[in-house]
Amino acid sequence: MCRLQLGWDEEMPANELQQWKNLIEQLPRLANFKLARNYTPASFGKVKSYKLHHSSDASQSGYGTTTYLRIVNEAGEVHCTLMMARARVAPLKRSTIPRLELTAAIVAAHMNCKLQEELDIPLEDSVFWTDSTSVLKYLLNEEA
């Protein structure tokens, strides 16, 4: 439509309108679309263990977290692959760095729960990484 230089409120030509309707009719078929994702290299061999490693961090600009799947084979070789990542811009209403660090850690925990549910592989205990002593102290506080 851009190539035809039509305005947003102008009617589409009949041919393009029919193509658009065909596309819309086929969209529900995407609900059944599945794509197998291979986590290991082809020559990696038999896998001994799978473990999720989550890393979270924050700054005044924003916060984020990444999740990697760490795979070890029978020969002790390690392969890591990115599974998921999230990044957010810090809220307009100013927040402290410790609060943003804690928010990033919470996002990592949510990602862990989601991946534990969705992955069909035998996962060991997850590992969480942070450079925030505030988050570590909060987690160790039994009174909160």
mmCIF file of N, CA and C in Angstrom:
data_model
loop_
_atom_site.group_PDB
_atom_site.id
_atom_site.type_symbol
_atom_site.label_atom_id
_atom_site.label_comp_id
_atom_site.label_asym_id
_atom_site.label_seq_id
_atom_site.Cartn_x
_atom_site.Cartn_y
_atom_site.Cartn_z
ATOM 1 N N MET A 1 0.819 -1.185 0.000
ATOM 2 C CA MET A 1 0.000 0.000 0.000
ATOM 3 C C MET A 1 0.867 1.255 0.000
ATOM 4 N N CYS A 2 2.019 1.151 0.651
ATOM 5 C CA CYS A 2 2.934 2.303 0.673
ATOM 6 C C CYS A 2 3.452 2.600 -0.724
ATOM 7 N N ARG A 3 3.738 1.545 -1.477
ATOM 8 C CA ARG A 3 4.246 1.749 -2.837
ATOM 9 C C ARG A 3 3.203 2.416 -3.726
ATOM 10 N N LEU A 4 1.938 2.155 -3.428
ATOM 11 C CA LEU A 4 0.854 2.779 -4.194
ATOM 12 C C LEU A 4 0.575 4.197 -3.694
ATOM 13 N N GLN A 5 1.227 4.584 -2.621
ATOM 14 C CA GLN A 5 1.096 5.904 -2.025
ATOM 15 C C GLN A 5 -0.348 6.238 -1.664
ATOM 16 N N LEU A 6 -1.022 5.229 -1.082
ATOM 17 C CA LEU A 6 -2.389 5.440 -0.618
ATOM 18 C C LEU A 6 -2.376 5.999 0.798
ATOM 19 N N GLY A 7 -3.311 6.852 1.105
ATOM 20 C CA GLY A 7 -3.481 7.354 2.466
ATOM 21 C C GLY A 7 -4.118 6.273 3.322
ATOM 22 N N TRP A 8 -4.008 6.413 4.626
ATOM 23 C CA TRP A 8 -4.525 5.382 5.519
ATOM 24 C C TRP A 8 -6.039 5.214 5.430
ATOM 25 N N ASP A 9 -6.743 6.234 5.009
ATOM 26 C CA ASP A 9 -8.197 6.163 4.938
ATOM 27 C C ASP A 9 -8.726 5.928 3.521
ATOM 28 N N GLU A 10 -7.823 5.706 2.552
ATOM 29 C CA GLU A 10 -8.256 5.423 1.182
ATOM 30 C C GLU A 10 -8.536 3.933 1.014
ATOM 31 N N GLU A 11 -9.461 3.619 0.124
ATOM 32 C CA GLU A 11 -9.792 2.210 -0.121
ATOM 33 C C GLU A 11 -8.684 1.531 -0.902
ATOM 34 N N MET A 12 -8.507 0.249 -0.582
ATOM 35 C CA MET A 12 -7.498 -0.552 -1.269
ATOM 36 C C MET A 12 -8.052 -0.990 -2.622
ATOM 37 N N PRO A 13 -7.183 -1.160 -3.614
ATOM 38 C CA PRO A 13 -7.635 -1.737 -4.884
ATOM 39 C C PRO A 13 -8.140 -3.165 -4.653
ATOM 40 N N ALA A 14 -9.044 -3.614 -5.488
ATOM 41 C CA ALA A 14 -9.709 -4.916 -5.316
ATOM 42 C C ALA A 14 -8.714 -6.067 -5.203
ATOM 43 N N ASN A 15 -7.678 -6.095 -6.034
ATOM 44 C CA ASN A 15 -6.708 -7.188 -6.009
ATOM 45 C C ASN A 15 -5.984 -7.256 -4.651
ATOM 46 N N GLU A 16 -5.513 -6.101 -4.154
ATOM 47 C CA GLU A 16 -4.819 -6.057 -2.872
ATOM 48 C C GLU A 16 -5.770 -6.366 -1.720
ATOM 49 N N LEU A 17 -7.021 -5.921 -1.837
ATOM 50 C CA LEU A 17 -8.013 -6.201 -0.806
ATOM 51 C C LEU A 17 -8.249 -7.708 -0.697
ATOM 52 N N GLN A 18 -8.327 -8.394 -1.825
ATOM 53 C CA GLN A 18 -8.531 -9.846 -1.811
ATOM 54 C C GLN A 18 -7.311 -10.556 -1.190
ATOM 55 N N GLN A 19 -6.112 -10.103 -1.519
ATOM 56 C CA GLN A 19 -4.906 -10.690 -0.924
ATOM 57 C C GLN A 19 -4.913 -10.489 0.596
ATOM 58 N N TRP A 20 -5.316 -9.313 1.032
ATOM 59 C CA TRP A 20 -5.391 -9.022 2.464
ATOM 60 C C TRP A 20 -6.405 -9.933 3.154
ATOM 61 N N LYS A 21 -7.579 -10.103 2.543
ATOM 62 C CA LYS A 21 -8.608 -10.978 3.120
ATOM 63 C C LYS A 21 -8.110 -12.419 3.194
ATOM 64 N N ASN A 22 -7.385 -12.873 2.168
ATOM 65 C CA ASN A 22 -6.836 -14.233 2.186
ATOM 66 C C ASN A 22 -5.849 -14.401 3.340
ATOM 67 N N LEU A 23 -5.022 -13.391 3.541
ATOM 68 C CA LEU A 23 -4.053 -13.447 4.642
ATOM 69 C C LEU A 23 -4.769 -13.519 5.988
ATOM 70 N N ILE A 24 -5.772 -12.699 6.172
ATOM 71 C CA ILE A 24 -6.527 -12.676 7.434
ATOM 72 C C ILE A 24 -7.194 -14.031 7.674
ATOM 73 N N GLU A 25 -7.736 -14.652 6.633
ATOM 74 C CA GLU A 25 -8.387 -15.955 6.780
ATOM 75 C C GLU A 25 -7.401 -17.052 7.177
ATOM 76 N N GLN A 26 -6.143 -16.910 6.775
ATOM 77 C CA GLN A 26 -5.144 -17.940 7.060
ATOM 78 C C GLN A 26 -4.476 -17.768 8.423
ATOM 79 N N LEU A 27 -4.618 -16.621 9.055
ATOM 80 C CA LEU A 27 -3.968 -16.371 10.340
ATOM 81 C C LEU A 27 -4.297 -17.409 11.420
ATOM 82 N N PRO A 28 -5.534 -17.881 11.556
ATOM 83 C CA PRO A 28 -5.806 -18.880 12.596
ATOM 84 C C PRO A 28 -4.979 -20.163 12.446
ATOM 85 N N ARG A 29 -4.520 -20.445 11.239
ATOM 86 C CA ARG A 29 -3.707 -21.641 11.032
ATOM 87 C C ARG A 29 -2.359 -21.534 11.748
ATOM 88 N N LEU A 30 -1.917 -20.315 12.034
ATOM 89 C CA LEU A 30 -0.651 -20.133 12.743
ATOM 90 C C LEU A 30 -0.692 -20.676 14.169
ATOM 91 N N ALA A 31 -1.891 -20.807 14.729
ATOM 92 C CA ALA A 31 -2.016 -21.336 16.093
ATOM 93 C C ALA A 31 -1.477 -22.762 16.171
ATOM 94 N N ASN A 32 -1.505 -23.498 15.084
ATOM 95 C CA ASN A 32 -1.027 -24.880 15.056
ATOM 96 C C ASN A 32 0.421 -24.999 14.591
ATOM 97 N N PHE A 33 1.059 -23.886 14.292
ATOM 98 C CA PHE A 33 2.425 -23.909 13.784
ATOM 99 C C PHE A 33 3.397 -24.216 14.910
ATOM 100 N N LYS A 34 4.253 -25.179 14.696
ATOM 101 C CA LYS A 34 5.281 -25.533 15.672
ATOM 102 C C LYS A 34 6.612 -25.623 14.951
ATOM 103 N N LEU A 35 7.631 -25.169 15.623
ATOM 104 C CA LEU A 35 8.965 -25.202 15.062
ATOM 105 C C LEU A 35 9.893 -25.789 16.117
ATOM 106 N N ALA A 36 10.493 -26.914 15.802
ATOM 107 C CA ALA A 36 11.407 -27.549 16.747
ATOM 108 C C ALA A 36 12.673 -26.705 16.863
ATOM 109 N N ARG A 37 13.119 -26.507 18.095
ATOM 110 C CA ARG A 37 14.332 -25.730 18.320
ATOM 111 C C ARG A 37 15.406 -26.675 18.841
ATOM 112 N N ASN A 38 16.520 -26.703 18.144
ATOM 113 C CA ASN A 38 17.620 -27.551 18.547
ATOM 114 C C ASN A 38 18.544 -26.760 19.464
ATOM 115 N N TYR A 39 18.761 -27.256 20.676
ATOM 116 C CA TYR A 39 19.569 -26.543 21.658
ATOM 117 C C TYR A 39 21.041 -26.933 21.607
ATOM 118 N N THR A 40 21.340 -28.069 21.016
ATOM 119 C CA THR A 40 22.713 -28.566 21.022
ATOM 120 C C THR A 40 23.282 -28.634 19.617
ATOM 121 N N PRO A 41 24.611 -28.489 19.486
ATOM 122 C CA PRO A 41 25.228 -28.658 18.169
ATOM 123 C C PRO A 41 25.063 -30.096 17.680
ATOM 124 N N ALA A 42 25.124 -30.287 16.383
ATOM 125 C CA ALA A 42 24.894 -31.612 15.793
ATOM 126 C C ALA A 42 25.870 -32.664 16.314
ATOM 127 N N SER A 43 27.115 -32.319 16.519
ATOM 128 C CA SER A 43 28.122 -33.290 16.927
ATOM 129 C C SER A 43 28.397 -33.262 18.433
ATOM 130 N N PHE A 44 27.475 -32.783 19.225
ATOM 131 C CA PHE A 44 27.696 -32.602 20.657
ATOM 132 C C PHE A 44 27.690 -33.909 21.434
ATOM 133 N N GLY A 45 26.995 -34.890 20.952
ATOM 134 C CA GLY A 45 26.924 -36.176 21.651
ATOM 135 C C GLY A 45 25.785 -36.214 22.644
ATOM 136 N N LYS A 46 25.819 -37.240 23.488
ATOM 137 C CA LYS A 46 24.740 -37.450 24.456
ATOM 138 C C LYS A 46 24.837 -36.436 25.593
ATOM 139 N N VAL A 47 23.722 -35.811 25.904
ATOM 140 C CA VAL A 47 23.674 -34.768 26.935
ATOM 141 C C VAL A 47 23.569 -35.411 28.312
ATOM 142 N N LYS A 48 24.400 -34.902 29.228
ATOM 143 C CA LYS A 48 24.401 -35.379 30.611
ATOM 144 C C LYS A 48 23.524 -34.502 31.506
ATOM 145 N N SER A 49 23.546 -33.174 31.265
ATOM 146 C CA SER A 49 22.740 -32.297 32.109
ATOM 147 C C SER A 49 22.348 -31.005 31.384
ATOM 148 N N TYR A 50 21.182 -30.480 31.807
ATOM 149 C CA TYR A 50 20.671 -29.197 31.332
ATOM 150 C C TYR A 50 20.439 -28.318 32.556
ATOM 151 N N LYS A 51 20.876 -27.064 32.473
ATOM 152 C CA LYS A 51 20.674 -26.148 33.590
ATOM 153 C C LYS A 51 20.436 -24.739 33.051
ATOM 154 N N LEU A 52 19.459 -24.031 33.624
ATOM 155 C CA LEU A 52 19.186 -22.649 33.245
ATOM 156 C C LEU A 52 20.020 -21.709 34.109
ATOM 157 N N HIS A 53 20.651 -20.722 33.459
ATOM 158 C CA HIS A 53 21.398 -19.683 34.159
ATOM 159 C C HIS A 53 20.760 -18.342 33.805
ATOM 160 N N HIS A 54 20.317 -17.631 34.831
ATOM 161 C CA HIS A 54 19.647 -16.344 34.657
ATOM 162 C C HIS A 54 20.555 -15.238 35.179
ATOM 163 N N SER A 55 20.695 -14.177 34.417
ATOM 164 C CA SER A 55 21.501 -13.033 34.819
ATOM 165 C C SER A 55 20.634 -11.788 34.742
ATOM 166 N N SER A 56 20.669 -10.981 35.808
ATOM 167 C CA SER A 56 19.854 -9.761 35.811
ATOM 168 C C SER A 56 20.716 -8.575 36.215
ATOM 169 N N ASP A 57 20.346 -7.399 35.704
ATOM 170 C CA ASP A 57 21.084 -6.178 36.012
ATOM 171 C C ASP A 57 20.182 -4.978 35.771
ATOM 172 N N ALA A 58 20.584 -3.837 36.323
ATOM 173 C CA ALA A 58 19.802 -2.612 36.157
ATOM 174 C C ALA A 58 20.710 -1.397 36.217
ATOM 175 N N SER A 59 20.197 -0.314 35.684
ATOM 176 C CA SER A 59 20.864 0.987 35.762
ATOM 177 C C SER A 59 19.769 2.044 35.835
ATOM 178 N N GLN A 60 20.148 3.308 35.854
ATOM 179 C CA GLN A 60 19.150 4.375 35.878
ATOM 180 C C GLN A 60 18.335 4.395 34.595
ATOM 181 N N SER A 61 18.901 3.877 33.507
ATOM 182 C CA SER A 61 18.216 3.893 32.210
ATOM 183 C C SER A 61 17.214 2.765 32.052
ATOM 184 N N GLY A 62 17.466 1.621 32.684
ATOM 185 C CA GLY A 62 16.574 0.489 32.514
ATOM 186 C C GLY A 62 17.086 -0.738 33.235
ATOM 187 N N TYR A 63 16.418 -1.862 32.981
ATOM 188 C CA TYR A 63 16.810 -3.120 33.605
ATOM 189 C C TYR A 63 16.540 -4.255 32.626
ATOM 190 N N GLY A 64 17.195 -5.374 32.888
ATOM 191 C CA GLY A 64 17.013 -6.502 31.987
ATOM 192 C C GLY A 64 17.531 -7.789 32.579
ATOM 193 N N THR A 65 17.216 -8.869 31.893
ATOM 194 C CA THR A 65 17.660 -10.190 32.313
ATOM 195 C C THR A 65 17.830 -11.083 31.091
ATOM 196 N N THR A 66 18.760 -12.010 31.188
ATOM 197 C CA THR A 66 18.965 -12.993 30.130
ATOM 198 C C THR A 66 18.949 -14.381 30.739
ATOM 199 N N THR A 67 18.552 -15.354 29.951
ATOM 200 C CA THR A 67 18.571 -16.740 30.379
ATOM 201 C C THR A 67 19.306 -17.565 29.343
ATOM 202 N N TYR A 68 20.275 -18.315 29.818
ATOM 203 C CA TYR A 68 21.034 -19.223 28.974
ATOM 204 C C TYR A 68 20.785 -20.654 29.434
ATOM 205 N N LEU A 69 20.779 -21.563 28.484
ATOM 206 C CA LEU A 69 20.708 -22.982 28.795
ATOM 207 C C LEU A 69 22.131 -23.516 28.722
ATOM 208 N N ARG A 70 22.610 -24.050 29.838
ATOM 209 C CA ARG A 70 23.966 -24.626 29.907
ATOM 210 C C ARG A 70 23.817 -26.133 29.792
ATOM 211 N N ILE A 71 24.454 -26.690 28.785
ATOM 212 C CA ILE A 71 24.337 -28.116 28.484
ATOM 213 C C ILE A 71 25.715 -28.751 28.631
ATOM 214 N N VAL A 72 25.768 -29.880 29.306
ATOM 215 C CA VAL A 72 27.018 -30.622 29.471
ATOM 216 C C VAL A 72 26.819 -32.008 28.874
ATOM 217 N N ASN A 73 27.781 -32.450 28.053
ATOM 218 C CA ASN A 73 27.682 -33.800 27.478
ATOM 219 C C ASN A 73 28.487 -34.789 28.316
ATOM 220 N N GLU A 74 28.464 -36.061 27.912
ATOM 221 C CA GLU A 74 29.144 -37.111 28.673
ATOM 222 C C GLU A 74 30.655 -36.924 28.718
ATOM 223 N N ALA A 75 31.219 -36.221 27.740
ATOM 224 C CA ALA A 75 32.657 -35.967 27.715
ATOM 225 C C ALA A 75 33.033 -34.762 28.577
ATOM 226 N N GLY A 76 32.044 -34.108 29.193
ATOM 227 C CA GLY A 76 32.302 -32.948 30.029
ATOM 228 C C GLY A 76 32.372 -31.645 29.266
ATOM 229 N N GLU A 77 32.090 -31.677 27.967
ATOM 230 C CA GLU A 77 32.084 -30.448 27.170
ATOM 231 C C GLU A 77 30.830 -29.647 27.491
ATOM 232 N N VAL A 78 30.980 -28.333 27.457
ATOM 233 C CA VAL A 78 29.878 -27.432 27.801
ATOM 234 C C VAL A 78 29.473 -26.628 26.577
ATOM 235 N N HIS A 79 28.163 -26.493 26.400
ATOM 236 C CA HIS A 79 27.613 -25.635 25.348
ATOM 237 C C HIS A 79 26.542 -24.766 25.986
ATOM 238 N N CYS A 80 26.585 -23.460 25.731
ATOM 239 C CA CYS A 80 25.575 -22.537 26.252
ATOM 240 C C CYS A 80 24.840 -21.886 25.089
ATOM 241 N N THR A 81 23.537 -21.737 25.259
ATOM 242 C CA THR A 81 22.727 -21.102 24.226
ATOM 243 C C THR A 81 21.719 -20.154 24.870
ATOM 244 N N LEU A 82 21.540 -18.996 24.252
ATOM 245 C CA LEU A 82 20.579 -18.020 24.752
ATOM 246 C C LEU A 82 19.165 -18.555 24.569
ATOM 247 N N MET A 83 18.411 -18.555 25.649
ATOM 248 C CA MET A 83 17.033 -19.046 25.597
ATOM 249 C C MET A 83 16.025 -17.900 25.531
ATOM 250 N N MET A 84 16.298 -16.844 26.307
ATOM 251 C CA MET A 84 15.304 -15.794 26.425
ATOM 252 C C MET A 84 15.968 -14.554 27.014
ATOM 253 N N ALA A 85 15.478 -13.391 26.660
ATOM 254 C CA ALA A 85 15.985 -12.144 27.231
ATOM 255 C C ALA A 85 14.845 -11.139 27.334
ATOM 256 N N ARG A 86 14.928 -10.297 28.323
ATOM 257 C CA ARG A 86 13.950 -9.227 28.502
ATOM 258 C C ARG A 86 14.691 -7.961 28.896
ATOM 259 N N ALA A 87 14.276 -6.847 28.348
ATOM 260 C CA ALA A 87 14.843 -5.555 28.715
ATOM 261 C C ALA A 87 13.709 -4.544 28.794
ATOM 262 N N ARG A 88 13.810 -3.683 29.758
ATOM 263 C CA ARG A 88 12.788 -2.652 29.939
ATOM 264 C C ARG A 88 13.465 -1.314 30.215
ATOM 265 N N VAL A 89 12.874 -0.256 29.727
ATOM 266 C CA VAL A 89 13.314 1.097 30.041
ATOM 267 C C VAL A 89 12.826 1.416 31.443
ATOM 268 N N ALA A 90 13.640 2.113 32.207
ATOM 269 C CA ALA A 90 13.249 2.488 33.568
ATOM 270 C C ALA A 90 11.981 3.344 33.524
ATOM 271 N N PRO A 91 11.117 3.215 34.516
ATOM 272 C CA PRO A 91 9.892 4.018 34.548
ATOM 273 C C PRO A 91 10.203 5.515 34.572
ATOM 274 N N LEU A 92 9.291 6.318 34.039
ATOM 275 C CA LEU A 92 9.463 7.771 34.053
ATOM 276 C C LEU A 92 9.533 8.305 35.477
ATOM 277 N N LYS A 93 8.717 7.717 36.350
ATOM 278 C CA LYS A 93 8.784 8.102 37.760
ATOM 279 C C LYS A 93 10.068 7.487 38.315
ATOM 280 N N ARG A 94 10.977 8.334 38.749
ATOM 281 C CA ARG A 94 12.301 7.875 39.191
ATOM 282 C C ARG A 94 12.189 6.782 40.246
ATOM 283 N N SER A 95 13.051 5.804 40.112
ATOM 284 C CA SER A 95 13.127 4.704 41.063
ATOM 285 C C SER A 95 14.590 4.520 41.450
ATOM 286 N N THR A 96 14.833 3.923 42.587
ATOM 287 C CA THR A 96 16.207 3.717 43.022
ATOM 288 C C THR A 96 16.823 2.550 42.250
ATOM 289 N N ILE A 97 18.135 2.561 42.165
ATOM 290 C CA ILE A 97 18.839 1.460 41.496
ATOM 291 C C ILE A 97 18.552 0.135 42.213
ATOM 292 N N PRO A 98 18.602 0.075 43.557
ATOM 293 C CA PRO A 98 18.289 -1.199 44.213
ATOM 294 C C PRO A 98 16.892 -1.725 43.863
ATOM 295 N N ARG A 99 15.927 -0.821 43.746
ATOM 296 C CA ARG A 99 14.573 -1.262 43.390
ATOM 297 C C ARG A 99 14.549 -1.799 41.955
ATOM 298 N N LEU A 100 15.239 -1.140 41.043
ATOM 299 C CA LEU A 100 15.300 -1.625 39.660
ATOM 300 C C LEU A 100 16.050 -2.953 39.586
ATOM 301 N N GLU A 101 17.102 -3.103 40.398
ATOM 302 C CA GLU A 101 17.836 -4.376 40.451
ATOM 303 C C GLU A 101 16.914 -5.494 40.938
ATOM 304 N N LEU A 102 16.117 -5.203 41.946
ATOM 305 C CA LEU A 102 15.170 -6.198 42.465
ATOM 306 C C LEU A 102 14.112 -6.519 41.416
ATOM 307 N N THR A 103 13.650 -5.515 40.698
ATOM 308 C CA THR A 103 12.679 -5.735 39.634
ATOM 309 C C THR A 103 13.269 -6.652 38.561
ATOM 310 N N ALA A 104 14.525 -6.432 38.194
ATOM 311 C CA ALA A 104 15.184 -7.290 37.204
ATOM 312 C C ALA A 104 15.282 -8.725 37.714
ATOM 313 N N ALA A 105 15.592 -8.889 39.000
ATOM 314 C CA ALA A 105 15.679 -10.230 39.583
ATOM 315 C C ALA A 105 14.312 -10.921 39.570
ATOM 316 N N ILE A 106 13.262 -10.166 39.794
ATOM 317 C CA ILE A 106 11.907 -10.730 39.755
ATOM 318 C C ILE A 106 11.567 -11.182 38.334
ATOM 319 N N VAL A 107 11.943 -10.384 37.345
ATOM 320 C CA VAL A 107 11.718 -10.773 35.944
ATOM 321 C C VAL A 107 12.461 -12.072 35.649
ATOM 322 N N ALA A 108 13.684 -12.201 36.164
ATOM 323 C CA ALA A 108 14.454 -13.439 35.963
ATOM 324 C C ALA A 108 13.735 -14.625 36.592
ATOM 325 N N ALA A 109 13.172 -14.431 37.772
ATOM 326 C CA ALA A 109 12.431 -15.517 38.437
ATOM 327 C C ALA A 109 11.191 -15.908 37.635
ATOM 328 N N HIS A 110 10.502 -14.932 37.077
ATOM 329 C CA HIS A 110 9.325 -15.222 36.247
ATOM 330 C C HIS A 110 9.730 -15.986 34.982
ATOM 331 N N MET A 111 10.848 -15.571 34.384
ATOM 332 C CA MET A 111 11.331 -16.261 33.192
ATOM 333 C C MET A 111 11.677 -17.703 33.526
ATOM 334 N N ASN A 112 12.262 -17.920 34.694
ATOM 335 C CA ASN A 112 12.597 -19.275 35.113
ATOM 336 C C ASN A 112 11.340 -20.140 35.203
ATOM 337 N N CYS A 113 10.307 -19.611 35.847
ATOM 338 C CA CYS A 113 9.054 -20.366 35.977
ATOM 339 C C CYS A 113 8.472 -20.700 34.608
ATOM 340 N N LYS A 114 8.462 -19.724 33.718
ATOM 341 C CA LYS A 114 7.909 -19.933 32.380
ATOM 342 C C LYS A 114 8.693 -21.004 31.615
ATOM 343 N N LEU A 115 10.006 -20.907 31.641
ATOM 344 C CA LEU A 115 10.825 -21.877 30.919
ATOM 345 C C LEU A 115 10.734 -23.265 31.543
ATOM 346 N N GLN A 116 10.638 -23.346 32.864
ATOM 347 C CA GLN A 116 10.475 -24.649 33.525
ATOM 348 C C GLN A 116 9.188 -25.326 33.050
ATOM 349 N N GLU A 117 8.138 -24.523 32.863
ATOM 350 C CA GLU A 117 6.854 -25.062 32.387
ATOM 351 C C GLU A 117 6.918 -25.495 30.925
ATOM 352 N N GLU A 118 7.566 -24.693 30.096
ATOM 353 C CA GLU A 118 7.494 -24.873 28.648
ATOM 354 C C GLU A 118 8.514 -25.847 28.062
ATOM 355 N N LEU A 119 9.682 -25.970 28.679
ATOM 356 C CA LEU A 119 10.714 -26.819 28.101
ATOM 357 C C LEU A 119 10.451 -28.288 28.410
ATOM 358 N N ASP A 120 10.607 -29.118 27.403
ATOM 359 C CA ASP A 120 10.403 -30.560 27.560
ATOM 360 C C ASP A 120 11.745 -31.272 27.703
ATOM 361 N N ILE A 121 12.594 -30.766 28.581
ATOM 362 C CA ILE A 121 13.890 -31.382 28.829
ATOM 363 C C ILE A 121 14.088 -31.493 30.338
ATOM 364 N N PRO A 122 14.867 -32.472 30.797
ATOM 365 C CA PRO A 122 15.067 -32.645 32.247
ATOM 366 C C PRO A 122 16.037 -31.609 32.811
ATOM 367 N N LEU A 123 15.502 -30.548 33.374
ATOM 368 C CA LEU A 123 16.311 -29.445 33.902
ATOM 369 C C LEU A 123 16.750 -29.710 35.335
ATOM 370 N N GLU A 124 18.013 -29.372 35.625
ATOM 371 C CA GLU A 124 18.493 -29.382 37.003
ATOM 372 C C GLU A 124 18.085 -28.054 37.646
ATOM 373 N N ASP A 125 18.512 -27.833 38.881
ATOM 374 C CA ASP A 125 18.209 -26.574 39.559
ATOM 375 C C ASP A 125 18.757 -25.392 38.761
ATOM 376 N N SER A 126 18.010 -24.313 38.777
ATOM 377 C CA SER A 126 18.416 -23.102 38.060
ATOM 378 C C SER A 126 19.430 -22.307 38.874
ATOM 379 N N VAL A 127 20.227 -21.497 38.172
ATOM 380 C CA VAL A 127 21.223 -20.639 38.798
ATOM 381 C C VAL A 127 20.870 -19.195 38.449
ATOM 382 N N PHE A 128 20.924 -18.305 39.453
ATOM 383 C CA PHE A 128 20.620 -16.889 39.250
ATOM 384 C C PHE A 128 21.868 -16.073 39.557
ATOM 385 N N TRP A 129 22.152 -15.109 38.685
ATOM 386 C CA TRP A 129 23.330 -14.263 38.820
ATOM 387 C C TRP A 129 22.909 -12.805 38.939
ATOM 388 N N THR A 130 23.504 -12.091 39.901
ATOM 389 C CA THR A 130 23.283 -10.659 40.046
ATOM 390 C C THR A 130 24.534 -10.040 40.662
ATOM 391 N N ASP A 131 24.787 -8.793 40.348
ATOM 392 C CA ASP A 131 25.905 -8.079 40.972
ATOM 393 C C ASP A 131 25.391 -7.128 42.048
ATOM 394 N N SER A 132 24.131 -7.256 42.402
ATOM 395 C CA SER A 132 23.497 -6.355 43.355
ATOM 396 C C SER A 132 23.506 -6.950 44.761
ATOM 397 N N THR A 133 24.258 -6.320 45.666
ATOM 398 C CA THR A 133 24.250 -6.793 47.049
ATOM 399 C C THR A 133 22.889 -6.524 47.697
ATOM 400 N N SER A 134 22.171 -5.514 47.214
ATOM 401 C CA SER A 134 20.833 -5.234 47.749
ATOM 402 C C SER A 134 19.896 -6.410 47.495
ATOM 403 N N VAL A 135 19.943 -6.957 46.297
ATOM 404 C CA VAL A 135 19.094 -8.103 45.967
ATOM 405 C C VAL A 135 19.494 -9.302 46.814
ATOM 406 N N LEU A 136 20.784 -9.547 46.938
ATOM 407 C CA LEU A 136 21.248 -10.690 47.728
ATOM 408 C C LEU A 136 20.827 -10.561 49.191
ATOM 409 N N LYS A 137 20.952 -9.359 49.766
ATOM 410 C CA LYS A 137 20.544 -9.144 51.160
ATOM 411 C C LYS A 137 19.035 -9.292 51.316
ATOM 412 N N TYR A 138 18.292 -8.815 50.346
ATOM 413 C CA TYR A 138 16.837 -8.954 50.409
ATOM 414 C C TYR A 138 16.443 -10.432 50.389
ATOM 415 N N LEU A 139 17.103 -11.222 49.551
ATOM 416 C CA LEU A 139 16.788 -12.647 49.463
ATOM 417 C C LEU A 139 17.155 -13.399 50.746
ATOM 418 N N LEU A 140 18.208 -12.944 51.424
ATOM 419 C CA LEU A 140 18.643 -13.592 52.655
ATOM 420 C C LEU A 140 17.844 -13.143 53.870
ATOM 421 N N ASN A 141 17.088 -12.065 53.750
ATOM 422 C CA ASN A 141 16.299 -11.526 54.860
ATOM 423 C C ASN A 141 15.085 -12.423 55.091
ATOM 424 N N GLU A 142 15.056 -13.079 56.218
ATOM 425 C CA GLU A 142 13.944 -13.995 56.523
ATOM 426 C C GLU A 142 12.758 -13.274 57.135
ATOM 427 N N GLU A 143 12.905 -12.015 57.507
ATOM 428 C CA GLU A 143 11.828 -11.273 58.142
ATOM 429 C C GLU A 143 10.951 -10.524 57.149
ATOM 430 N N ALA A 144 11.372 -10.408 55.898
ATOM 431 C CA ALA A 144 10.603 -9.625 54.902
ATOM 432 C C ALA A 144 9.465 -10.426 54.350
#
